[in-house]
Amino acid sequence: MNAPPEMPAPLLIAGEDAPGTGPVLDAIDPATGDVSARYQTATPAEVDAAVHAARAAHERGVWRDKKPHERATILFEAARRIADQTETLATIQMRQNGKTLTECRAQAKAAAATFRYFASVCETLEGELTTPRGDYLTLTVYEPAGVVALITPWNSPLTMEAQKLAPALAAGNSVILKPSEMTPGCGLALARIVCEAGVPSGVLSVLSGTGAIVGDALVRHAGVSMISFTGGTMTGRTIARLAAERLIPCALELGGKSPHIVFADADLDRAAEGVFGGIFDALGQSCVAGSRLFVERPVYRAIVDRLVARAEALRLGPPTDPSSDQGPLASFGHRERVERYVALAREDGGRILAGGKRPLGSVFERGAYYRPTIIEGLDNKARACREEIFGPVLCVLPFDDEADLLAQANDTSYGLAAGVWTRDTVKAWRIARRLEAGTVWINTYRELSIAAPFGGMKESGLGREKGRQGVRLYTQPKSIYLSLAGGSP
Ligand code: NAD
């Protein structure tokens, strides 16, 4: 066991280090079980201090009143500095959620690209001169929401936090980030870089701590004007209720149980590869994981055999080792949760075709490792097929025709993503339009562009992040009527 770092890292309040007087929080490296870092946490009093500082900065206009191109210049600089810090940021994330260093590096680069994208959007976004219906001009301008609370999960903090911080700042808001208690390090590091790039004092705070204490105090605080949340559907519902009571806007990116569909006319090798990556890249700890696979009956065995062979060949190992395809799950508690779902699937008559167990060997003893697991023989209504496991578990089901497929694929409370593999593009289009999902991939999966709106239907969320409109999410439109009465024609 390595000695934990001596001094817990402070909070960031109004751009400055500030002591957190809540219980110290240990971040655990899931590859070893060691404490990788320690963090001071906020109490409701420190939440209050951060909200007051954010509100005061907003009212002073130190950020809101900057011209968009001035804000963009600072966000471009933040992007440059984040890219320079790729290795540091990637290592922090790897030590807190166990993703491979290779994937963490890619996510740190994506975080920089996200800042660059929203800097460009900030500089080029326009208001509107709407068609007049009287003797006046109507202009629509977009005001920042005010003080925005951002609450994030542990699976991909670098990308998810950049995806909220960059547009919320681009829109001119004061921002308070509450990162997951499992991964506070990424948000703190990103925010420090952003402050060093020139975001003025007062505008940005990061409050480490649990959802029950810090998240809850933030959501209930009367000084918060908007909440942007990514996490589980149950938490999202709790937050939405509180936001509804206060009548403040609330954007929710929630869970998923995404259907991945292979038709008999698909390129089977490419489809199997896409399905495999769709669930087992990031070990299913991805909101868009394609966790329910529907295969047209004539090619069912051919696809399943390919997937089982791939699952057995997947190399688990230390996340620092470039030859590891995947590392451990993000925490020991999460592994237990995955194991409970696999046990449940067995009880419900599921046949485990691959995995269903921890890997053996000394290299795995101290980490939260779990083999990629493929299950067949379950009904689409079984709990393992209905509930989000958020782990490396793929449930495979056959289908007979399009009607049967759509009935099964859409029979879920979620609606985040879906994938379709077929050579018939007309059929692909027809199915894509009928699937109840915020994102549909055709002959690919898990491609994510910052330029395309992203979000969920049904219980997978409310609102859309990313894309040019991703900045609008953090604004409120204001219509201004300018009278032309008495003027010349
Ligand atoms: P979670 O809901 O447990 O926690 C998410 C965040 O909310 C954490 O920061 C947590 O501290 C905070 N929180 C918890 N209770 C709170 C409360 N009462 N008030 C305020 N804040 C509270 O989710 P998780 O386990 O961290 O992440 C996994 C979930 O996130 C999965 O369901 C996954 O699908 C979802 N997710 C969704 C997306 C998306 O874009 N749709 C992306 C990634 C993850």
Coordinates of C-alpha atoms and ligand atoms in Angstrom, one line a residue:
M1 CA 0.0 0.0 0.0
N2 CA 1.5 3.4 -1.0
A3 CA 1.4 6.2 1.6
P4 CA -1.5 8.5 0.8
P5 CA -0.6 12.1 -0.1
E6 CA -0.2 14.1 3.1
M7 CA -2.2 17.3 2.4
P8 CA -5.7 17.0 1.1
A9 CA -6.3 19.3 -1.8
P10 CA -8.4 22.4 -1.0
L11 CA -11.6 23.6 -2.7
L12 CA -11.6 26.2 -5.4
I13 CA -13.8 29.1 -4.4
A14 CA -14.1 32.1 -6.7
G15 CA -11.0 31.1 -8.5
E16 CA -8.9 30.8 -5.3
D17 CA -7.8 27.8 -3.2
A18 CA -10.1 27.7 -0.1
P19 CA -10.2 25.3 2.8
G20 CA -13.1 22.8 2.8
T21 CA -14.2 22.0 6.4
G22 CA -16.3 18.9 5.5
P23 CA -14.9 15.3 6.0
V24 CA -11.7 14.6 4.0
L25 CA -12.4 12.5 0.9
D26 CA -10.0 9.8 -0.3
A27 CA -9.9 9.1 -4.1
I28 CA -9.2 5.4 -4.5
D29 CA -7.2 4.0 -7.4
P30 CA -9.3 1.1 -8.6
A31 CA -6.3 -0.7 -10.1
T32 CA -4.6 -1.1 -6.7
G33 CA -7.0 -0.1 -3.9
D34 CA -4.5 2.6 -2.8
V35 CA -5.5 6.1 -1.9
S36 CA -4.4 8.1 -5.0
A37 CA -5.3 11.6 -3.7
R38 CA -7.1 13.3 -0.8
Y39 CA -9.5 16.2 -1.0
Q40 CA -11.0 18.6 1.4
T41 CA -14.8 18.8 1.0
A42 CA -17.3 21.6 1.3
T43 CA -20.0 22.0 3.9
P44 CA -23.2 23.8 3.2
A45 CA -21.6 27.0 4.5
E46 CA -18.9 26.8 1.9
V47 CA -21.5 26.1 -0.8
D48 CA -23.1 29.3 0.4
A49 CA -19.8 31.2 0.2
A50 CA -19.2 29.9 -3.4
V51 CA -22.7 30.9 -4.6
H52 CA -22.4 34.3 -3.0
A53 CA -19.1 34.9 -4.7
A54 CA -20.4 33.7 -8.0
R55 CA -23.5 35.9 -7.7
A56 CA -21.4 38.9 -6.8
A57 CA -19.0 38.3 -9.8
H58 CA -22.1 38.0 -12.0
E59 CA -23.5 41.3 -10.7
R60 CA -20.2 43.1 -11.1
G61 CA -20.3 41.9 -14.7
V62 CA -16.6 40.9 -14.7
W63 CA -17.2 38.1 -17.1
R64 CA -20.8 38.5 -18.3
D65 CA -20.0 42.0 -19.7
K66 CA -16.9 41.0 -21.6
K67 CA -17.5 41.0 -25.3
P68 CA -17.9 37.5 -26.8
H69 CA -14.6 37.7 -28.6
E70 CA -12.9 38.6 -25.3
R71 CA -14.4 35.6 -23.6
A72 CA -13.4 33.5 -26.6
T73 CA -9.8 34.6 -26.4
I74 CA -9.6 33.4 -22.8
L75 CA -11.3 30.1 -23.7
F76 CA -8.9 29.5 -26.6
E77 CA -6.1 30.1 -24.1
A78 CA -7.7 27.6 -21.7
A79 CA -7.8 25.1 -24.6
R80 CA -4.1 25.6 -25.3
R81 CA -3.2 25.1 -21.7
I82 CA -5.4 22.0 -21.3
A83 CA -3.7 20.5 -24.3
D84 CA -0.3 21.3 -22.8
Q85 CA -1.4 19.5 -19.6
T86 CA -2.6 16.3 -21.3
E87 CA -0.3 14.0 -19.4
T88 CA -1.1 15.4 -16.0
L89 CA -4.9 15.5 -16.6
A90 CA -4.8 12.0 -18.0
T91 CA -2.9 10.6 -15.1
I92 CA -5.3 12.2 -12.6
Q93 CA -8.3 10.6 -14.3
M94 CA -6.6 7.2 -14.6
R95 CA -5.8 7.1 -10.9
Q96 CA -9.4 7.9 -10.0
N97 CA -11.5 5.8 -12.4
G98 CA -9.1 3.2 -13.7
K99 CA -9.5 4.0 -17.5
T100 CA -6.4 3.2 -19.5
L101 CA -3.9 5.9 -19.8
T102 CA -4.4 5.7 -23.6
E103 CA -8.1 6.5 -23.2
C104 CA -7.5 9.2 -20.6
R105 CA -5.0 10.9 -22.9
A106 CA -7.6 10.9 -25.7
Q107 CA -10.2 12.4 -23.3
A108 CA -7.8 15.1 -22.1
K109 CA -7.2 16.1 -25.8
A110 CA -11.0 16.0 -26.3
A111 CA -11.4 18.4 -23.3
A112 CA -9.0 20.8 -25.0
A113 CA -10.9 20.5 -28.3
T114 CA -14.2 21.2 -26.5
F115 CA -12.9 24.4 -25.1
R116 CA -11.6 25.4 -28.6
Y117 CA -15.0 24.5 -30.1
F118 CA -17.0 26.6 -27.6
A119 CA -14.5 29.5 -27.9
S120 CA -15.3 29.5 -31.6
V121 CA -19.0 29.3 -31.0
C122 CA -18.8 32.1 -28.5
E123 CA -17.1 34.4 -30.9
T124 CA -19.5 33.6 -33.8
L125 CA -22.9 33.2 -32.2
E126 CA -25.4 35.8 -33.2
G127 CA -28.6 37.3 -31.8
E128 CA -31.6 37.8 -34.1
L129 CA -33.4 40.6 -35.8
T130 CA -36.9 39.1 -36.1
T131 CA -39.4 40.2 -38.7
P132 CA -41.3 43.2 -37.4
R133 CA -45.1 43.0 -37.2
G134 CA -45.6 46.6 -36.3
D135 CA -43.9 50.0 -36.1
Y136 CA -41.0 48.6 -34.1
L137 CA -37.8 46.5 -34.4
T138 CA -37.7 43.2 -32.5
L139 CA -34.3 41.9 -31.5
T140 CA -33.6 38.7 -29.6
V141 CA -30.5 38.7 -27.4
Y142 CA -29.3 35.8 -25.3
E143 CA -28.5 36.6 -21.7
P144 CA -26.5 34.3 -19.5
A145 CA -28.6 32.2 -17.1
G146 CA -26.6 33.7 -14.1
V147 CA -25.1 31.3 -11.5
V148 CA -25.0 27.8 -13.0
A149 CA -24.4 24.7 -11.0
L150 CA -22.7 21.8 -12.9
I151 CA -22.9 18.4 -11.4
T152 CA -21.0 15.5 -13.0
P153 CA -20.4 11.7 -12.7
W154 CA -17.2 9.7 -12.4
N155 CA -17.0 7.8 -15.7
S156 CA -15.5 10.4 -18.0
P157 CA -15.0 13.5 -15.9
L158 CA -12.4 15.1 -18.2
T159 CA -14.7 15.2 -21.2
M160 CA -18.0 15.7 -19.3
E161 CA -16.7 18.5 -17.2
A162 CA -15.2 20.3 -20.2
Q163 CA -18.5 19.8 -22.0
K164 CA -20.3 21.7 -19.3
L165 CA -17.7 24.2 -18.2
A166 CA -16.8 25.5 -21.7
P167 CA -20.3 26.4 -22.9
A168 CA -21.5 27.6 -19.5
L169 CA -18.5 30.0 -19.4
A170 CA -18.8 30.9 -23.1
A171 CA -22.4 32.1 -22.4
G172 CA -21.1 34.5 -19.8
N173 CA -22.2 32.7 -16.6
S174 CA -20.6 32.3 -13.2
V175 CA -20.1 28.6 -12.7
I176 CA -19.9 26.2 -9.7
L177 CA -18.8 22.7 -10.5
K178 CA -19.6 19.8 -8.2
P179 CA -17.6 16.8 -9.5
S180 CA -18.3 13.2 -8.5
E181 CA -16.9 12.3 -5.1
M182 CA -15.1 9.4 -6.8
T183 CA -13.2 11.7 -9.2
P184 CA -12.8 15.2 -7.8
G185 CA -9.3 15.6 -9.2
C186 CA -10.2 16.3 -12.9
G187 CA -12.6 19.1 -12.3
L188 CA -10.3 20.8 -9.9
A189 CA -7.3 20.6 -12.3
L190 CA -9.4 21.7 -15.3
A191 CA -10.8 24.7 -13.4
R192 CA -7.4 25.8 -12.1
I193 CA -6.1 25.8 -15.7
V194 CA -9.1 27.8 -16.9
C195 CA -8.6 30.4 -14.1
E196 CA -4.9 30.7 -15.0
A197 CA -6.0 31.2 -18.7
G198 CA -7.7 34.4 -17.5
V199 CA -11.3 33.7 -16.4
P200 CA -11.6 36.5 -13.8
S201 CA -11.6 35.9 -10.0
G202 CA -15.1 35.1 -8.6
V203 CA -16.4 33.4 -11.7
L204 CA -15.4 29.8 -11.2
S205 CA -15.6 27.5 -8.2
V206 CA -15.2 23.8 -7.7
L207 CA -16.7 22.1 -4.6
S208 CA -15.6 18.6 -3.8
G209 CA -17.9 16.4 -1.7
T210 CA -20.8 14.0 -1.8
G211 CA -24.0 14.5 -3.7
A212 CA -26.0 14.1 -0.5
I213 CA -24.3 17.1 1.2
V214 CA -22.6 19.3 -1.4
G215 CA -24.8 18.5 -4.4
D216 CA -28.0 18.8 -2.4
A217 CA -27.0 22.1 -0.8
L218 CA -26.0 23.5 -4.2
V219 CA -29.3 22.5 -5.9
R220 CA -31.4 23.9 -3.1
H221 CA -29.4 27.2 -2.9
A222 CA -31.6 30.2 -3.8
G223 CA -28.7 31.9 -5.5
V224 CA -28.3 29.2 -8.2
S225 CA -30.1 30.1 -11.4
M226 CA -29.7 26.9 -13.4
I227 CA -28.6 23.3 -12.9
S228 CA -26.8 21.2 -15.5
F229 CA -26.6 17.6 -14.3
T230 CA -25.1 14.4 -15.8
G231 CA -25.6 11.2 -13.8
G232 CA -28.1 8.5 -12.9
T233 CA -31.8 8.8 -13.7
M234 CA -32.8 8.5 -10.0
T235 CA -30.6 11.4 -9.0
G236 CA -31.7 13.4 -12.0
R237 CA -35.3 13.0 -11.0
T238 CA -34.5 14.2 -7.4
I239 CA -32.7 17.3 -8.8
A240 CA -35.5 18.0 -11.3
R241 CA -38.1 18.0 -8.5
L242 CA -36.1 20.5 -6.5
A243 CA -35.5 22.6 -9.6
A244 CA -39.3 22.5 -10.4
E245 CA -40.1 23.8 -6.9
R246 CA -37.7 26.7 -7.5
L247 CA -38.8 27.1 -11.1
I248 CA -35.3 27.2 -12.4
P249 CA -34.1 25.5 -15.6
C250 CA -32.5 22.2 -15.3
A251 CA -30.6 20.2 -18.1
L252 CA -30.4 16.5 -17.5
E253 CA -28.1 14.0 -19.2
L254 CA -29.1 10.6 -17.6
G255 CA -28.8 6.9 -18.0
G256 CA -29.3 4.6 -20.9
K257 CA -30.0 1.0 -21.9
S258 CA -29.2 1.4 -25.6
P259 CA -30.3 -1.1 -28.2
H260 CA -27.7 -2.2 -30.7
I261 CA -29.2 -3.8 -33.8
V262 CA -27.6 -6.2 -36.4
F263 CA -29.6 -7.1 -39.5
A264 CA -28.8 -10.2 -41.5
D265 CA -27.6 -8.1 -44.5
A266 CA -24.9 -6.3 -42.4
D267 CA -21.2 -6.6 -42.9
L268 CA -20.9 -9.1 -40.0
D269 CA -17.3 -8.6 -39.2
R270 CA -17.6 -4.8 -39.0
A271 CA -20.9 -5.1 -37.1
A272 CA -19.4 -7.5 -34.5
E273 CA -16.5 -5.2 -34.1
G274 CA -18.8 -2.2 -33.6
V275 CA -21.1 -4.0 -31.2
F276 CA -18.1 -5.2 -29.2
G277 CA -16.6 -1.7 -28.9
G278 CA -20.1 -0.2 -28.3
I279 CA -20.3 -2.1 -25.0
F280 CA -16.8 -3.1 -23.9
D281 CA -14.8 0.0 -24.7
A282 CA -14.7 1.7 -21.3
L283 CA -16.1 -1.6 -19.9
G284 CA -19.7 -0.5 -20.4
Q285 CA -19.2 2.5 -18.0
S286 CA -20.5 4.8 -20.7
C287 CA -24.0 6.3 -20.8
V288 CA -24.3 5.3 -24.5
A289 CA -23.1 1.7 -24.0
G290 CA -24.9 -0.6 -26.4
S291 CA -26.0 -3.0 -23.7
R292 CA -28.9 -4.7 -25.4
L293 CA -28.0 -6.5 -28.6
F294 CA -30.7 -7.5 -31.1
V295 CA -29.6 -9.8 -33.9
E296 CA -31.7 -10.9 -36.8
R297 CA -32.2 -14.6 -36.3
P298 CA -30.4 -16.0 -39.4
V299 CA -27.1 -14.4 -38.3
Y300 CA -27.6 -14.7 -34.6
R301 CA -25.1 -17.4 -34.0
A302 CA -22.5 -15.9 -36.4
I303 CA -22.5 -12.6 -34.5
V304 CA -22.6 -14.2 -31.1
D305 CA -19.6 -16.4 -31.9
R306 CA -17.6 -13.5 -33.1
L307 CA -18.4 -11.5 -29.9
V308 CA -17.5 -14.4 -27.6
A309 CA -14.2 -14.9 -29.3
R310 CA -13.4 -11.1 -29.0
A311 CA -14.5 -11.1 -25.3
E312 CA -12.2 -14.0 -24.5
A313 CA -9.3 -12.3 -26.3
L314 CA -9.8 -8.9 -24.6
R315 CA -6.7 -8.1 -22.5
L316 CA -7.4 -6.7 -19.0
G317 CA -4.4 -5.2 -17.2
P318 CA -3.0 -2.2 -15.4
P319 CA -4.2 1.0 -17.0
T320 CA -0.7 2.2 -17.3
D321 CA 0.3 -0.7 -19.5
P322 CA -0.1 0.2 -23.2
S323 CA -0.9 -3.4 -24.0
S324 CA -4.0 -3.4 -21.7
D325 CA -7.2 -3.1 -23.8
Q326 CA -9.0 -2.2 -20.6
G327 CA -8.2 -1.6 -16.9
P328 CA -10.3 -2.3 -13.8
L329 CA -13.9 -1.1 -13.2
A330 CA -14.0 2.4 -11.7
S331 CA -14.5 1.2 -8.1
F332 CA -14.8 -1.9 -6.0
G333 CA -18.4 -1.0 -5.0
H334 CA -19.3 -0.7 -8.7
R335 CA -17.8 -4.1 -9.4
E336 CA -20.1 -5.6 -6.7
R337 CA -23.1 -3.9 -8.3
V338 CA -22.2 -5.4 -11.7
E339 CA -21.8 -8.8 -10.0
R340 CA -25.2 -8.6 -8.5
Y341 CA -26.7 -7.9 -11.9
V342 CA -24.9 -11.0 -13.4
A343 CA -26.2 -13.1 -10.5
L344 CA -29.7 -11.8 -11.2
A345 CA -29.4 -12.6 -14.9
R346 CA -28.4 -16.2 -14.0
E347 CA -31.4 -16.5 -11.7
D348 CA -33.6 -15.3 -14.5
G349 CA -32.4 -18.1 -16.8
G350 CA -29.6 -16.2 -18.6
R351 CA -26.8 -18.3 -20.1
I352 CA -23.3 -16.7 -19.6
L353 CA -21.4 -17.1 -22.9
A354 CA -18.3 -15.2 -21.8
G355 CA -17.0 -13.7 -18.6
G356 CA -19.4 -13.6 -15.7
K357 CA -16.4 -13.5 -13.3
R358 CA -13.3 -11.7 -12.1
P359 CA -10.1 -12.5 -13.9
L360 CA -7.6 -14.7 -12.2
G361 CA -3.9 -13.9 -11.7
S362 CA -1.7 -11.9 -9.3
V363 CA -1.9 -8.8 -11.5
F364 CA -5.6 -8.6 -10.9
E365 CA -5.6 -9.3 -7.1
R366 CA -5.7 -5.7 -5.8
G367 CA -7.8 -4.2 -8.5
A368 CA -11.6 -4.0 -9.3
Y369 CA -11.2 -6.1 -12.5
Y370 CA -14.1 -7.9 -14.1
R371 CA -14.3 -9.9 -17.4
P372 CA -16.4 -8.7 -20.3
T373 CA -19.6 -10.7 -20.0
I374 CA -22.1 -11.8 -22.7
I375 CA -25.5 -13.3 -21.7
E376 CA -28.1 -14.9 -23.8
G377 CA -31.5 -16.5 -23.1
L378 CA -33.0 -13.6 -21.2
D379 CA -36.3 -12.0 -21.9
N380 CA -36.2 -8.4 -22.9
K381 CA -38.2 -7.7 -19.7
A382 CA -35.6 -9.3 -17.4
R383 CA -34.0 -6.8 -15.0
A384 CA -30.6 -7.2 -16.6
C385 CA -32.2 -6.1 -19.9
R386 CA -34.2 -3.3 -18.4
E387 CA -32.0 -1.6 -15.9
E388 CA -28.8 0.2 -16.5
I389 CA -25.9 -1.9 -15.3
F390 CA -23.3 0.6 -16.5
G391 CA -20.7 -2.2 -16.7
P392 CA -19.3 -4.8 -19.1
V393 CA -22.4 -6.8 -19.5
L394 CA -24.1 -7.4 -22.9
C395 CA -27.5 -9.1 -23.2
V396 CA -28.1 -10.7 -26.6
L397 CA -31.6 -11.2 -28.0
P398 CA -32.7 -12.5 -31.4
F399 CA -35.4 -10.8 -33.5
D400 CA -37.5 -11.9 -36.5
D401 CA -38.6 -8.8 -38.4
E402 CA -38.7 -5.0 -38.2
A403 CA -41.9 -4.8 -36.2
D404 CA -40.6 -7.3 -33.7
L405 CA -37.3 -5.5 -33.5
L406 CA -38.8 -2.0 -33.0
A407 CA -41.3 -3.3 -30.3
Q408 CA -38.4 -4.8 -28.3
A409 CA -35.8 -2.0 -28.9
N410 CA -38.2 0.8 -27.9
D411 CA -39.6 -1.2 -24.9
T412 CA -37.4 0.6 -22.4
S413 CA -37.8 3.6 -20.2
Y414 CA -34.5 5.0 -21.6
G415 CA -33.9 6.7 -24.9
L416 CA -30.3 7.8 -25.0
A417 CA -28.7 6.1 -28.0
A418 CA -29.0 3.2 -30.5
G419 CA -27.0 1.6 -33.3
V420 CA -28.1 -0.1 -36.5
W421 CA -26.0 -2.3 -38.8
T422 CA -27.3 -3.1 -42.3
R423 CA -26.2 -2.6 -45.9
D424 CA -29.7 -1.3 -46.8
T425 CA -29.5 2.4 -46.2
V426 CA -33.2 3.0 -46.8
K427 CA -34.0 0.4 -44.1
A428 CA -31.4 2.0 -41.8
W429 CA -33.0 5.4 -42.3
R430 CA -36.5 4.0 -41.6
I431 CA -35.4 2.3 -38.4
A432 CA -33.3 5.3 -37.2
R433 CA -36.4 7.5 -37.5
R434 CA -38.5 5.0 -35.5
L435 CA -36.0 4.4 -32.7
E436 CA -36.7 6.4 -29.5
A437 CA -33.2 7.7 -28.9
G438 CA -31.4 11.0 -28.9
T439 CA -28.5 9.6 -31.0
V440 CA -28.6 6.8 -33.6
W441 CA -25.5 5.4 -35.2
I442 CA -25.7 3.6 -38.6
N443 CA -22.9 1.2 -39.4
T444 CA -20.8 2.8 -36.6
Y445 CA -21.2 3.3 -32.9
R446 CA -19.9 5.6 -30.1
E447 CA -18.6 8.2 -32.5
L448 CA -19.2 11.5 -30.6
S449 CA -18.8 14.9 -32.1
I450 CA -18.8 18.0 -30.0
A451 CA -20.5 19.7 -33.0
A452 CA -23.6 17.5 -32.8
P453 CA -26.4 18.0 -30.2
F454 CA -26.4 15.2 -27.6
G455 CA -29.0 14.2 -25.1
G456 CA -31.7 11.7 -24.3
M457 CA -35.4 11.0 -24.9
K458 CA -37.7 9.5 -22.3
E459 CA -36.0 8.9 -19.0
S460 CA -32.5 9.5 -20.5
G461 CA -32.8 13.3 -20.0
L462 CA -34.0 16.7 -20.8
G463 CA -32.3 19.2 -23.1
R464 CA -29.3 18.8 -25.4
E465 CA -25.6 19.6 -24.8
K466 CA -23.0 20.2 -27.4
G467 CA -23.3 21.7 -30.9
R468 CA -23.7 25.5 -31.5
Q469 CA -27.0 25.4 -29.5
G470 CA -25.0 23.9 -26.6
V471 CA -24.2 27.5 -25.6
R472 CA -27.8 28.5 -25.8
L473 CA -28.6 25.9 -23.2
Y474 CA -26.9 28.2 -20.7
T475 CA -28.7 31.4 -21.7
Q476 CA -32.1 32.9 -21.6
P477 CA -33.5 34.6 -24.7
K478 CA -34.6 38.2 -24.2
S479 CA -36.8 40.0 -26.8
I480 CA -36.3 43.7 -27.1
Y481 CA -38.9 45.9 -28.9
L482 CA -37.5 49.2 -30.2
S483 CA -40.3 51.6 -31.2
L484 CA -39.9 53.3 -34.6
A485 CA -43.1 55.3 -34.1
G486 CA -42.6 58.9 -35.2
G487 CA -39.6 58.1 -37.3
S488 CA -39.4 58.6 -41.0
P489 CA -40.5 55.5 -43.2
Ligands
NAD1 P1 -25.0 9.7 -9.7 O1 -26.3 10.1 -10.2 O2 -24.9 8.8 -8.6 O3 -24.0 11.0 -9.4 C1 -23.8 12.0 -10.4 C2 -23.4 13.2 -9.6 O4 -24.6 13.7 -8.9 C3 -22.3 13.1 -8.6 O5 -21.5 14.2 -8.6 C4 -23.0 13.0 -7.3 O6 -22.3 13.4 -6.2 C5 -24.2 13.9 -7.5 N1 -25.4 13.7 -6.7 C6 -25.8 12.5 -6.2 N2 -26.9 12.7 -5.4 C7 -27.2 14.1 -5.5 C8 -28.2 14.9 -5.0 N3 -29.2 14.4 -4.2 N4 -28.2 16.2 -5.3 C9 -27.3 16.7 -6.0 N5 -26.2 16.0 -6.6 C10 -26.2 14.7 -6.3 O7 -24.3 9.0 -11.0 P2 -22.9 8.3 -11.1 O8 -22.9 7.0 -10.5 O9 -21.8 9.3 -10.7 O10 -22.7 8.2 -12.7 C11 -23.3 7.1 -13.4 C12 -24.6 7.5 -14.1 O11 -24.3 8.7 -14.9 C13 -25.1 6.5 -15.0 O12 -26.5 6.4 -14.8 C14 -24.8 7.0 -16.4 O13 -25.7 6.6 -17.4 C15 -25.0 8.5 -16.2 N6 -24.2 9.2 -17.2 C16 -25.0 9.9 -18.2 C17 -24.3 10.5 -19.2 C18 -25.1 11.3 -20.3 O14 -24.5 12.1 -21.0 N7 -26.4 11.0 -20.5 C19 -23.0 10.5 -19.3 C20 -22.2 9.9 -18.3 C21 -22.9 9.2 -17.3

